mmCIF file of C-alpha atoms in Angstrom:
data_model
loop_
_atom_site.group_PDB
_atom_site.id
_atom_site.type_symbol
_atom_site.label_atom_id
_atom_site.label_comp_id
_atom_site.label_asym_id
_atom_site.label_seq_id
_atom_site.Cartn_x
_atom_site.Cartn_y
_atom_site.Cartn_z
ATOM 1 C CA MET A 729 -4.580 4.972 -27.470
ATOM 2 C CA LYS A 730 -4.574 6.527 -24.015
ATOM 3 C CA GLN A 731 -3.133 9.977 -23.374
ATOM 4 C CA LYS A 732 0.331 9.851 -21.852
ATOM 5 C CA VAL A 733 0.750 11.787 -18.628
ATOM 6 C CA ILE A 734 3.744 12.225 -16.347
ATOM 7 C CA ALA A 735 3.138 12.852 -12.651
ATOM 8 C CA ILE A 736 5.872 13.989 -10.262
ATOM 9 C CA VAL A 737 4.945 13.406 -6.641
ATOM 10 C CA GLY A 738 6.542 13.442 -3.230
ATOM 11 C CA PRO A 739 6.775 15.560 -0.106
ATOM 12 C CA THR A 740 7.184 19.292 0.076
ATOM 13 C CA ALA A 741 10.693 20.715 -0.523
ATOM 14 C CA VAL A 742 12.115 17.508 -2.041
ATOM 15 C CA GLY A 743 12.855 19.007 -5.489
ATOM 16 C CA LYS A 744 9.771 18.305 -7.653
ATOM 17 C CA THR A 745 9.695 21.752 -9.284
ATOM 18 C CA LYS A 746 13.298 21.601 -10.471
ATOM 19 C CA LEU A 747 12.812 18.119 -11.915
ATOM 20 C CA SER A 748 9.613 19.139 -13.700
ATOM 21 C CA ILE A 749 11.456 21.900 -15.576
ATOM 22 C CA GLU A 750 14.164 19.466 -16.699
ATOM 23 C CA ILE A 751 11.574 16.958 -17.925
ATOM 24 C CA ALA A 752 9.517 19.614 -19.711
ATOM 25 C CA LYS A 753 12.580 20.951 -21.530
ATOM 26 C CA ARG A 754 13.703 17.474 -22.584
ATOM 27 C CA PHE A 755 10.329 16.089 -23.706
ATOM 28 C CA ASN A 756 8.394 19.131 -24.919
ATOM 29 C CA GLY A 757 6.158 19.224 -21.871
ATOM 30 C CA GLU A 758 3.842 21.647 -20.150
ATOM 31 C CA ILE A 759 3.488 21.734 -16.383
ATOM 32 C CA ILE A 760 0.287 21.553 -14.364
ATOM 33 C CA SER A 761 0.437 22.398 -10.695
ATOM 34 C CA GLY A 762 -0.923 19.537 -8.611
ATOM 35 C CA ASP A 763 -0.935 21.647 -5.464
ATOM 36 C CA SER A 764 -4.480 22.428 -4.340
ATOM 37 C CA MET A 765 -3.450 25.821 -2.877
ATOM 38 C CA GLN A 766 -1.505 27.276 -5.811
ATOM 39 C CA VAL A 767 -4.812 27.960 -7.562
ATOM 40 C CA TYR A 768 -5.280 31.014 -5.290
ATOM 41 C CA SER A 769 -3.937 34.381 -6.414
ATOM 42 C CA GLY A 770 -2.057 36.399 -3.830
ATOM 43 C CA MET A 771 -0.952 33.244 -2.012
ATOM 44 C CA ASP A 772 2.451 32.938 -3.612
ATOM 45 C CA ILE A 773 5.181 32.610 -1.015
ATOM 46 C CA GLY A 774 3.363 30.303 1.394
ATOM 47 C CA THR A 775 2.426 27.885 -1.405
ATOM 48 C CA ALA A 776 5.955 27.945 -2.911
ATOM 49 C CA LYS A 777 4.744 28.968 -6.368
ATOM 50 C CA ILE A 778 7.408 28.981 -9.010
ATOM 51 C CA LYS A 779 8.647 32.471 -9.851
ATOM 52 C CA GLN A 780 8.130 33.617 -13.432
ATOM 53 C CA GLU A 781 11.876 33.999 -13.970
ATOM 54 C CA ASP A 782 12.399 30.372 -12.939
ATOM 55 C CA THR A 783 9.934 28.833 -15.411
ATOM 56 C CA GLN A 784 12.528 28.949 -18.234
ATOM 57 C CA GLY A 785 9.704 29.625 -20.664
ATOM 58 C CA ILE A 786 7.839 26.411 -19.824
ATOM 59 C CA PRO A 787 4.042 26.950 -19.686
ATOM 60 C CA HIS A 788 2.565 26.455 -16.200
ATOM 61 C CA HIS A 789 -1.129 25.848 -15.550
ATOM 62 C CA MET A 790 -3.482 25.707 -12.542
ATOM 63 C CA ILE A 791 -1.870 28.739 -10.909
ATOM 64 C CA ASP A 792 -3.754 31.920 -9.886
ATOM 65 C CA ILE A 793 -7.141 30.851 -11.228
ATOM 66 C CA LYS A 794 -9.150 31.594 -8.060
ATOM 67 C CA GLU A 795 -9.467 34.358 -5.481
ATOM 68 C CA PRO A 796 -8.685 33.368 -1.865
ATOM 69 C CA ASP A 797 -12.340 33.565 -0.785
ATOM 70 C CA GLU A 798 -13.584 31.279 -3.577
ATOM 71 C CA SER A 799 -14.329 27.621 -2.978
ATOM 72 C CA PHE A 800 -12.280 25.008 -4.757
ATOM 73 C CA SER A 801 -12.912 21.286 -4.455
ATOM 74 C CA VAL A 802 -11.197 18.139 -5.636
ATOM 75 C CA ALA A 803 -13.957 17.841 -8.253
ATOM 76 C CA ASP A 804 -13.130 21.341 -9.536
ATOM 77 C CA PHE A 805 -9.467 20.410 -9.656
ATOM 78 C CA GLN A 806 -10.238 17.261 -11.610
ATOM 79 C CA TYR A 807 -12.333 19.169 -14.167
ATOM 80 C CA TYR A 808 -9.679 21.816 -14.865
ATOM 81 C CA VAL A 809 -6.720 19.428 -14.980
ATOM 82 C CA GLN A 810 -8.378 16.924 -17.320
ATOM 83 C CA LYS A 811 -9.250 19.850 -19.596
ATOM 84 C CA TYR A 812 -5.577 20.876 -19.602
ATOM 85 C CA PHE A 813 -4.577 17.281 -20.366
ATOM 86 C CA ASP A 814 -6.698 17.419 -23.520
ATOM 87 C CA GLU A 815 -5.413 20.842 -24.589
ATOM 88 C CA ILE A 816 -1.751 20.028 -23.988
ATOM 89 C CA SER A 817 -1.984 16.675 -25.759
ATOM 90 C CA ALA A 818 -3.715 18.367 -28.698
ATOM 91 C CA ARG A 819 -0.574 20.506 -29.056
ATOM 92 C CA ASN A 820 1.489 17.285 -29.161
ATOM 93 C CA HIS A 821 3.029 18.229 -25.842
ATOM 94 C CA ILE A 822 3.335 16.046 -22.745
ATOM 95 C CA PRO A 823 1.242 16.997 -19.684
ATOM 96 C CA ILE A 824 3.346 16.946 -16.505
ATOM 97 C CA ILE A 825 1.380 17.221 -13.284
ATOM 98 C CA VAL A 826 3.499 18.190 -10.294
ATOM 99 C CA GLY A 827 2.538 18.328 -6.668
ATOM 100 C CA GLY A 828 1.893 16.869 -3.311
ATOM 101 C CA SER A 829 -1.893 16.814 -2.990
ATOM 102 C CA GLY A 830 -2.320 13.049 -3.204
ATOM 103 C CA LEU A 831 -6.097 12.818 -3.312
ATOM 104 C CA TYR A 832 -6.275 15.468 -6.025
ATOM 105 C CA ILE A 833 -3.773 13.736 -8.293
ATOM 106 C CA GLN A 834 -5.370 10.352 -7.684
ATOM 107 C CA ALA A 835 -8.816 11.756 -8.526
ATOM 108 C CA VAL A 836 -7.521 13.054 -11.867
ATOM 109 C CA LEU A 837 -5.596 9.977 -12.928
ATOM 110 C CA ASN A 838 -8.328 7.534 -11.858
ATOM 111 C CA ASP A 839 -11.179 9.707 -13.178
ATOM 112 C CA TYR A 840 -13.259 9.699 -9.988
ATOM 113 C CA HIS A 841 -16.905 10.643 -10.601
ATOM 114 C CA PHE A 842 -17.405 13.464 -8.135
ATOM 115 C CA ALA A 843 -19.818 15.342 -10.367
ATOM 116 C CA ASP A 844 -22.449 12.637 -9.971
ATOM 117 C CA GLU A 845 -23.106 13.728 -6.411
ATOM 118 C CA LYS A 846 -24.213 17.345 -6.297
ATOM 119 C CA ARG A 847 -24.446 19.092 -2.963
ATOM 120 C CA ASP A 848 -27.876 19.091 -1.360
ATOM 121 C CA ASP A 849 -28.184 22.475 0.330
ATOM 122 C CA ALA A 850 -31.233 21.501 2.383
ATOM 123 C CA ILE A 851 -29.491 18.477 3.908
ATOM 124 C CA THR A 852 -26.289 20.444 4.449
ATOM 125 C CA LYS A 853 -28.105 23.253 6.262
ATOM 126 C CA LYS A 854 -29.956 20.743 8.437
ATOM 127 C CA LEU A 855 -26.694 19.066 9.440
ATOM 128 C CA GLU A 856 -24.989 22.409 10.025
ATOM 129 C CA LEU A 857 -27.863 23.429 12.324
ATOM 130 C CA GLU A 858 -27.382 20.207 14.276
ATOM 131 C CA LEU A 859 -23.684 20.984 14.518
ATOM 132 C CA GLU A 860 -24.425 24.466 15.846
ATOM 133 C CA GLN A 861 -26.950 23.215 18.405
ATOM 134 C CA TYR A 862 -25.339 20.006 19.661
ATOM 135 C CA GLY A 863 -21.712 20.050 18.527
ATOM 136 C CA ILE A 864 -19.797 17.607 16.345
ATOM 137 C CA GLU A 865 -20.011 14.531 18.634
ATOM 138 C CA PRO A 866 -23.560 13.376 17.818
ATOM 139 C CA LEU A 867 -22.880 13.780 14.102
ATOM 140 C CA TYR A 868 -19.613 11.889 14.356
ATOM 141 C CA ARG A 869 -21.275 9.102 16.358
ATOM 142 C CA ARG A 870 -23.931 8.806 13.652
ATOM 143 C CA LEU A 871 -21.240 8.564 10.959
ATOM 144 C CA LYS A 872 -19.465 5.813 12.935
ATOM 145 C CA GLU A 873 -22.727 3.889 13.046
ATOM 146 C CA VAL A 874 -23.535 4.107 9.325
ATOM 147 C CA ASP A 875 -20.001 4.145 7.868
ATOM 148 C CA PRO A 876 -17.295 3.183 10.385
ATOM 149 C CA THR A 877 -14.687 2.812 7.625
ATOM 150 C CA GLN A 878 -15.092 6.413 6.521
ATOM 151 C CA ALA A 879 -15.359 7.652 10.121
ATOM 152 C CA ASN A 880 -11.964 6.154 10.869
ATOM 153 C CA LYS A 881 -10.481 8.244 8.050
ATOM 154 C CA ILE A 882 -11.921 11.521 9.333
ATOM 155 C CA HIS A 883 -10.785 13.382 12.426
ATOM 156 C CA PRO A 884 -13.814 14.253 14.620
ATOM 157 C CA ASN A 885 -12.907 17.947 14.425
ATOM 158 C CA ASN A 886 -13.079 17.964 10.628
ATOM 159 C CA PHE A 887 -16.761 18.856 10.644
ATOM 160 C CA ARG A 888 -16.864 19.650 6.901
ATOM 161 C CA ARG A 889 -15.949 16.092 5.925
ATOM 162 C CA VAL A 890 -18.225 14.606 8.596
ATOM 163 C CA ILE A 891 -21.153 16.628 7.254
ATOM 164 C CA ARG A 892 -20.313 15.776 3.631
ATOM 165 C CA ALA A 893 -20.186 12.031 4.398
ATOM 166 C CA LEU A 894 -23.553 12.167 6.193
ATOM 167 C CA GLU A 895 -25.046 14.298 3.421
ATOM 168 C CA VAL A 896 -24.086 11.713 0.773
ATOM 169 C CA TYR A 897 -25.599 8.958 2.905
ATOM 170 C CA GLU A 898 -28.863 10.808 3.573
ATOM 171 C CA LYS A 899 -29.234 11.773 -0.064
ATOM 172 C CA THR A 900 -28.309 8.484 -1.759
ATOM 173 C CA SER A 901 -28.557 5.798 0.957
ATOM 174 C CA LEU A 902 -24.979 4.915 -0.049
ATOM 175 C CA THR A 903 -22.183 5.379 2.435
ATOM 176 C CA MET A 904 -19.131 7.327 1.285
ATOM 177 C CA THR A 905 -17.193 4.051 1.440
ATOM 178 C CA GLU A 906 -19.693 2.374 -0.894
ATOM 179 C CA TYR A 907 -19.573 5.406 -3.172
ATOM 180 C CA HIS A 908 -15.772 5.233 -3.406
ATOM 181 C CA MET A 909 -15.926 1.499 -4.155
ATOM 182 C CA GLN A 910 -17.943 2.289 -7.283
ATOM 183 C CA GLN A 911 -15.125 4.386 -8.721
ATOM 184 C CA LYS A 912 -13.252 3.201 -11.792
ATOM 185 C CA THR A 913 -10.182 1.115 -11.090
ATOM 186 C CA GLU A 914 -8.601 1.475 -14.536
ATOM 187 C CA SER A 915 -7.140 4.851 -15.380
ATOM 188 C CA PRO A 916 -8.159 6.470 -18.682
ATOM 189 C CA TYR A 917 -4.557 7.717 -18.957
ATOM 190 C CA GLU A 918 -1.251 6.019 -19.585
ATOM 191 C CA SER A 919 0.562 7.616 -16.699
ATOM 192 C CA LEU A 920 4.015 7.272 -15.242
ATOM 193 C CA LEU A 921 4.404 8.426 -11.649
ATOM 194 C CA ILE A 922 7.832 9.635 -10.584
ATOM 195 C CA GLY A 923 8.269 9.872 -6.827
ATOM 196 C CA LEU A 924 11.085 11.803 -5.165
ATOM 197 C CA GLU A 925 12.084 10.854 -1.650
ATOM 198 C CA MET A 926 14.882 11.806 0.698
ATOM 199 C CA GLU A 927 16.235 10.585 3.999
ATOM 200 C CA ARG A 928 14.006 12.130 6.662
ATOM 201 C CA SER A 929 16.566 14.247 8.506
ATOM 202 C CA LEU A 930 17.795 15.738 5.206
ATOM 203 C CA LEU A 931 14.252 16.468 4.072
ATOM 204 C CA TYR A 932 13.294 18.058 7.390
ATOM 205 C CA ASP A 933 16.348 20.285 7.212
ATOM 206 C CA ARG A 934 15.325 21.397 3.705
ATOM 207 C CA ILE A 935 11.791 22.105 4.935
ATOM 208 C CA ASN A 936 13.068 24.214 7.844
ATOM 209 C CA ARG A 937 15.428 26.155 5.583
ATOM 210 C CA ARG A 938 12.695 26.698 2.991
ATOM 211 C CA ILE A 939 10.440 28.260 5.627
ATOM 212 C CA ASP A 940 13.255 30.542 6.794
ATOM 213 C CA ILE A 941 13.642 31.683 3.181
ATOM 214 C CA MET A 942 9.873 32.225 2.878
ATOM 215 C CA ILE A 943 9.988 34.518 5.907
ATOM 216 C CA GLN A 944 12.912 36.427 4.382
ATOM 217 C CA GLU A 945 11.064 36.760 1.065
ATOM 218 C CA GLY A 946 7.986 38.321 2.669
ATOM 219 C CA LEU A 947 5.608 35.604 3.874
ATOM 220 C CA LEU A 948 4.574 37.741 6.858
ATOM 221 C CA GLU A 949 3.687 40.642 4.589
ATOM 222 C CA GLU A 950 1.747 38.276 2.317
ATOM 223 C CA VAL A 951 -0.344 36.942 5.202
ATOM 224 C CA LYS A 952 -0.871 40.436 6.616
ATOM 225 C CA LEU A 953 -2.184 41.657 3.235
ATOM 226 C CA LEU A 954 -4.568 38.703 2.922
ATOM 227 C CA ILE A 955 -5.952 39.459 6.386
ATOM 228 C CA LYS A 956 -6.296 43.141 5.484
ATOM 229 C CA LYS A 957 -8.307 42.164 2.380
ATOM 230 C CA GLY A 958 -10.763 40.237 4.560
ATOM 231 C CA TYR A 959 -9.678 36.689 3.740
ATOM 232 C CA GLU A 960 -8.782 35.703 7.307
ATOM 233 C CA ASN A 961 -11.699 33.284 7.723
ATOM 234 C CA SER A 962 -11.621 31.896 4.183
ATOM 235 C CA GLN A 963 -11.021 28.189 3.695
ATOM 236 C CA SER A 964 -7.824 28.965 1.781
ATOM 237 C CA MET A 965 -6.326 30.521 4.924
ATOM 238 C CA LYS A 966 -6.608 27.194 6.750
ATOM 239 C CA ALA A 967 -3.709 25.912 4.671
ATOM 240 C CA ILE A 968 -0.279 25.218 6.122
ATOM 241 C CA GLY A 969 1.797 28.357 5.690
ATOM 242 C CA TYR A 970 -1.055 30.683 6.547
ATOM 243 C CA LYS A 971 -3.064 29.296 9.465
ATOM 244 C CA GLU A 972 0.034 29.230 11.673
ATOM 245 C CA LEU A 973 0.710 32.948 11.187
ATOM 246 C CA VAL A 974 -2.822 34.310 11.654
ATOM 247 C CA PRO A 975 -2.620 33.994 15.487
ATOM 248 C CA TYR A 976 0.587 36.079 15.442
ATOM 249 C CA PHE A 977 -1.231 38.978 13.789
ATOM 250 C CA ALA A 978 -4.095 38.546 16.258
ATOM 251 C CA GLY A 979 -1.649 38.897 19.147
ATOM 252 C CA GLU A 980 -2.307 35.334 20.291
ATOM 253 C CA SER A 981 1.204 33.948 19.792
ATOM 254 C CA SER A 982 4.746 35.184 19.311
ATOM 255 C CA LEU A 983 6.430 35.202 15.926
ATOM 256 C CA GLU A 984 8.900 32.556 17.087
ATOM 257 C CA GLU A 985 6.050 30.265 18.215
ATOM 258 C CA SER A 986 4.194 30.716 14.931
ATOM 259 C CA ILE A 987 7.257 29.980 12.796
ATOM 260 C CA GLU A 988 8.137 26.904 14.841
ATOM 261 C CA LEU A 989 4.538 25.655 14.490
ATOM 262 C CA LEU A 990 4.723 26.224 10.740
ATOM 263 C CA LYS A 991 7.905 24.176 10.515
ATOM 264 C CA ARG A 992 6.424 21.387 12.619
ATOM 265 C CA ASN A 993 3.195 21.245 10.613
ATOM 266 C CA SER A 994 5.156 21.226 7.348
ATOM 267 C CA ARG A 995 7.290 18.317 8.521
ATOM 268 C CA ARG A 996 4.200 16.386 9.597
ATOM 269 C CA TYR A 997 2.533 17.108 6.267
ATOM 270 C CA ALA A 998 5.581 15.720 4.446
ATOM 271 C CA LYS A 999 5.255 12.510 6.454
ATOM 272 C CA ARG A 1000 1.553 12.225 5.548
ATOM 273 C CA GLN A 1001 2.399 12.781 1.875
ATOM 274 C CA TYR A 1002 4.840 9.887 1.939
ATOM 275 C CA THR A 1003 2.251 7.636 3.540
ATOM 276 C CA TRP A 1004 -0.442 8.538 0.992
ATOM 277 C CA PHE A 1005 1.640 8.016 -2.132
ATOM 278 C CA LYS A 1006 3.291 4.824 -0.893
ATOM 279 C CA ASN A 1007 0.004 3.237 0.169
ATOM 280 C CA LYS A 1008 -2.400 4.399 -2.519
ATOM 281 C CA MET A 1009 -0.534 4.915 -5.793
ATOM 282 C CA ASN A 1010 1.850 2.970 -8.019
ATOM 283 C CA VAL A 1011 4.890 5.256 -7.872
ATOM 284 C CA ASN A 1012 8.423 4.741 -9.200
ATOM 285 C CA TRP A 1013 10.557 6.080 -6.340
ATOM 286 C CA TYR A 1014 13.963 7.745 -6.606
ATOM 287 C CA ASN A 1015 15.926 8.487 -3.455
ATOM 288 C CA LEU A 1016 17.806 11.793 -3.511
ATOM 289 C CA THR A 1017 20.679 13.213 -1.530
ATOM 290 C CA PRO A 1018 22.195 16.689 -1.966
ATOM 291 C CA LEU A 1019 25.170 15.076 -3.742
ATOM 292 C CA THR A 1020 23.196 12.788 -6.062
ATOM 293 C CA ILE A 1021 20.351 15.017 -7.284
ATOM 294 C CA SER A 1022 21.881 15.655 -10.736
ATOM 295 C CA GLU A 1023 22.774 11.991 -11.150
ATOM 296 C CA LYS A 1024 19.249 10.873 -10.177
ATOM 297 C CA PHE A 1025 17.650 13.441 -12.478
ATOM 298 C CA ASP A 1026 19.706 12.046 -15.382
ATOM 299 C CA GLU A 1027 18.539 8.536 -14.458
ATOM 300 C CA ILE A 1028 14.904 9.689 -14.411
ATOM 301 C CA LEU A 1029 15.257 11.333 -17.844
ATOM 302 C CA VAL A 1030 16.629 8.075 -19.279
ATOM 303 C CA ASP A 1031 13.770 6.089 -17.742
ATOM 304 C CA LEU A 1032 11.218 8.551 -19.089
ATOM 305 C CA ALA A 1033 12.627 8.361 -22.617
ATOM 306 C CA GLY A 1034 11.393 4.792 -22.929
ATOM 307 C CA PHE A 1035 7.931 5.751 -21.684
ATOM 308 C CA ILE A 1036 7.614 8.741 -24.034
ATOM 309 C CA GLU A 1037 8.960 7.042 -27.158
ATOM 310 C CA VAL A 1038 7.063 3.743 -26.930
ATOM 311 C CA LYS A 1039 3.964 3.954 -29.122
#
């Protein structure tokens, strides 16, 4: 019998955290953060981590397990989360993964085999030297020649993904597209995906208000401290919520410009999240409004009861 797993997905600020607490209380669950940035300690406000006083005693996992200058990949995420699935299920509790990082959640539920392809430092360094000497364009052109499908998914400025795709090809003679096609199509888990959505103007208003609250709660001080600790150029600081504010502290933009950019990038990210989950995963969607949230949550709990109780 497959392990049962609940996943709560949807865009930022839609209400996933609140729902996860209600589900965990009702069905004896434990919560796993599906946000790829909440793994970093000291990055609390900008990643919208749940406050300890709001957990209502429900165990939360995948939070504060890395320092901001440590690397963390989708393969790492998969390893840790699947380990938590086993541990939580062994306690006869229900694992509830909550978040908006679509690729990460998909990799866990579909058991992608990232570990089979280790990094090849020699190839990576060679490609990085080419990048330094000639820029990204020749590398991107090469990727378009060998794997146009993957090239179309990668922005030319995302040199890390361009290099990774070429590295896989040079090492294995398989394109990244061919590699992905070899992945399992049947999940090893019996999962139910709950998706929360909201009319766009309502959601965007919630996103804007959430960012205003983050500023009030000390997001600027959080970013300033991370810069002071030497994390400014770390990969973690490229995340939305942090990268927009670094130029302010460098004197390159005004605070108003940085906050407006943060709001814009957050709204655009929400749109991309919708697109990912609707196109790539089998999600049961529930449309929320400020007046119907409680009613919809009750409906979701009823729907989940059948999933949990069926043996």
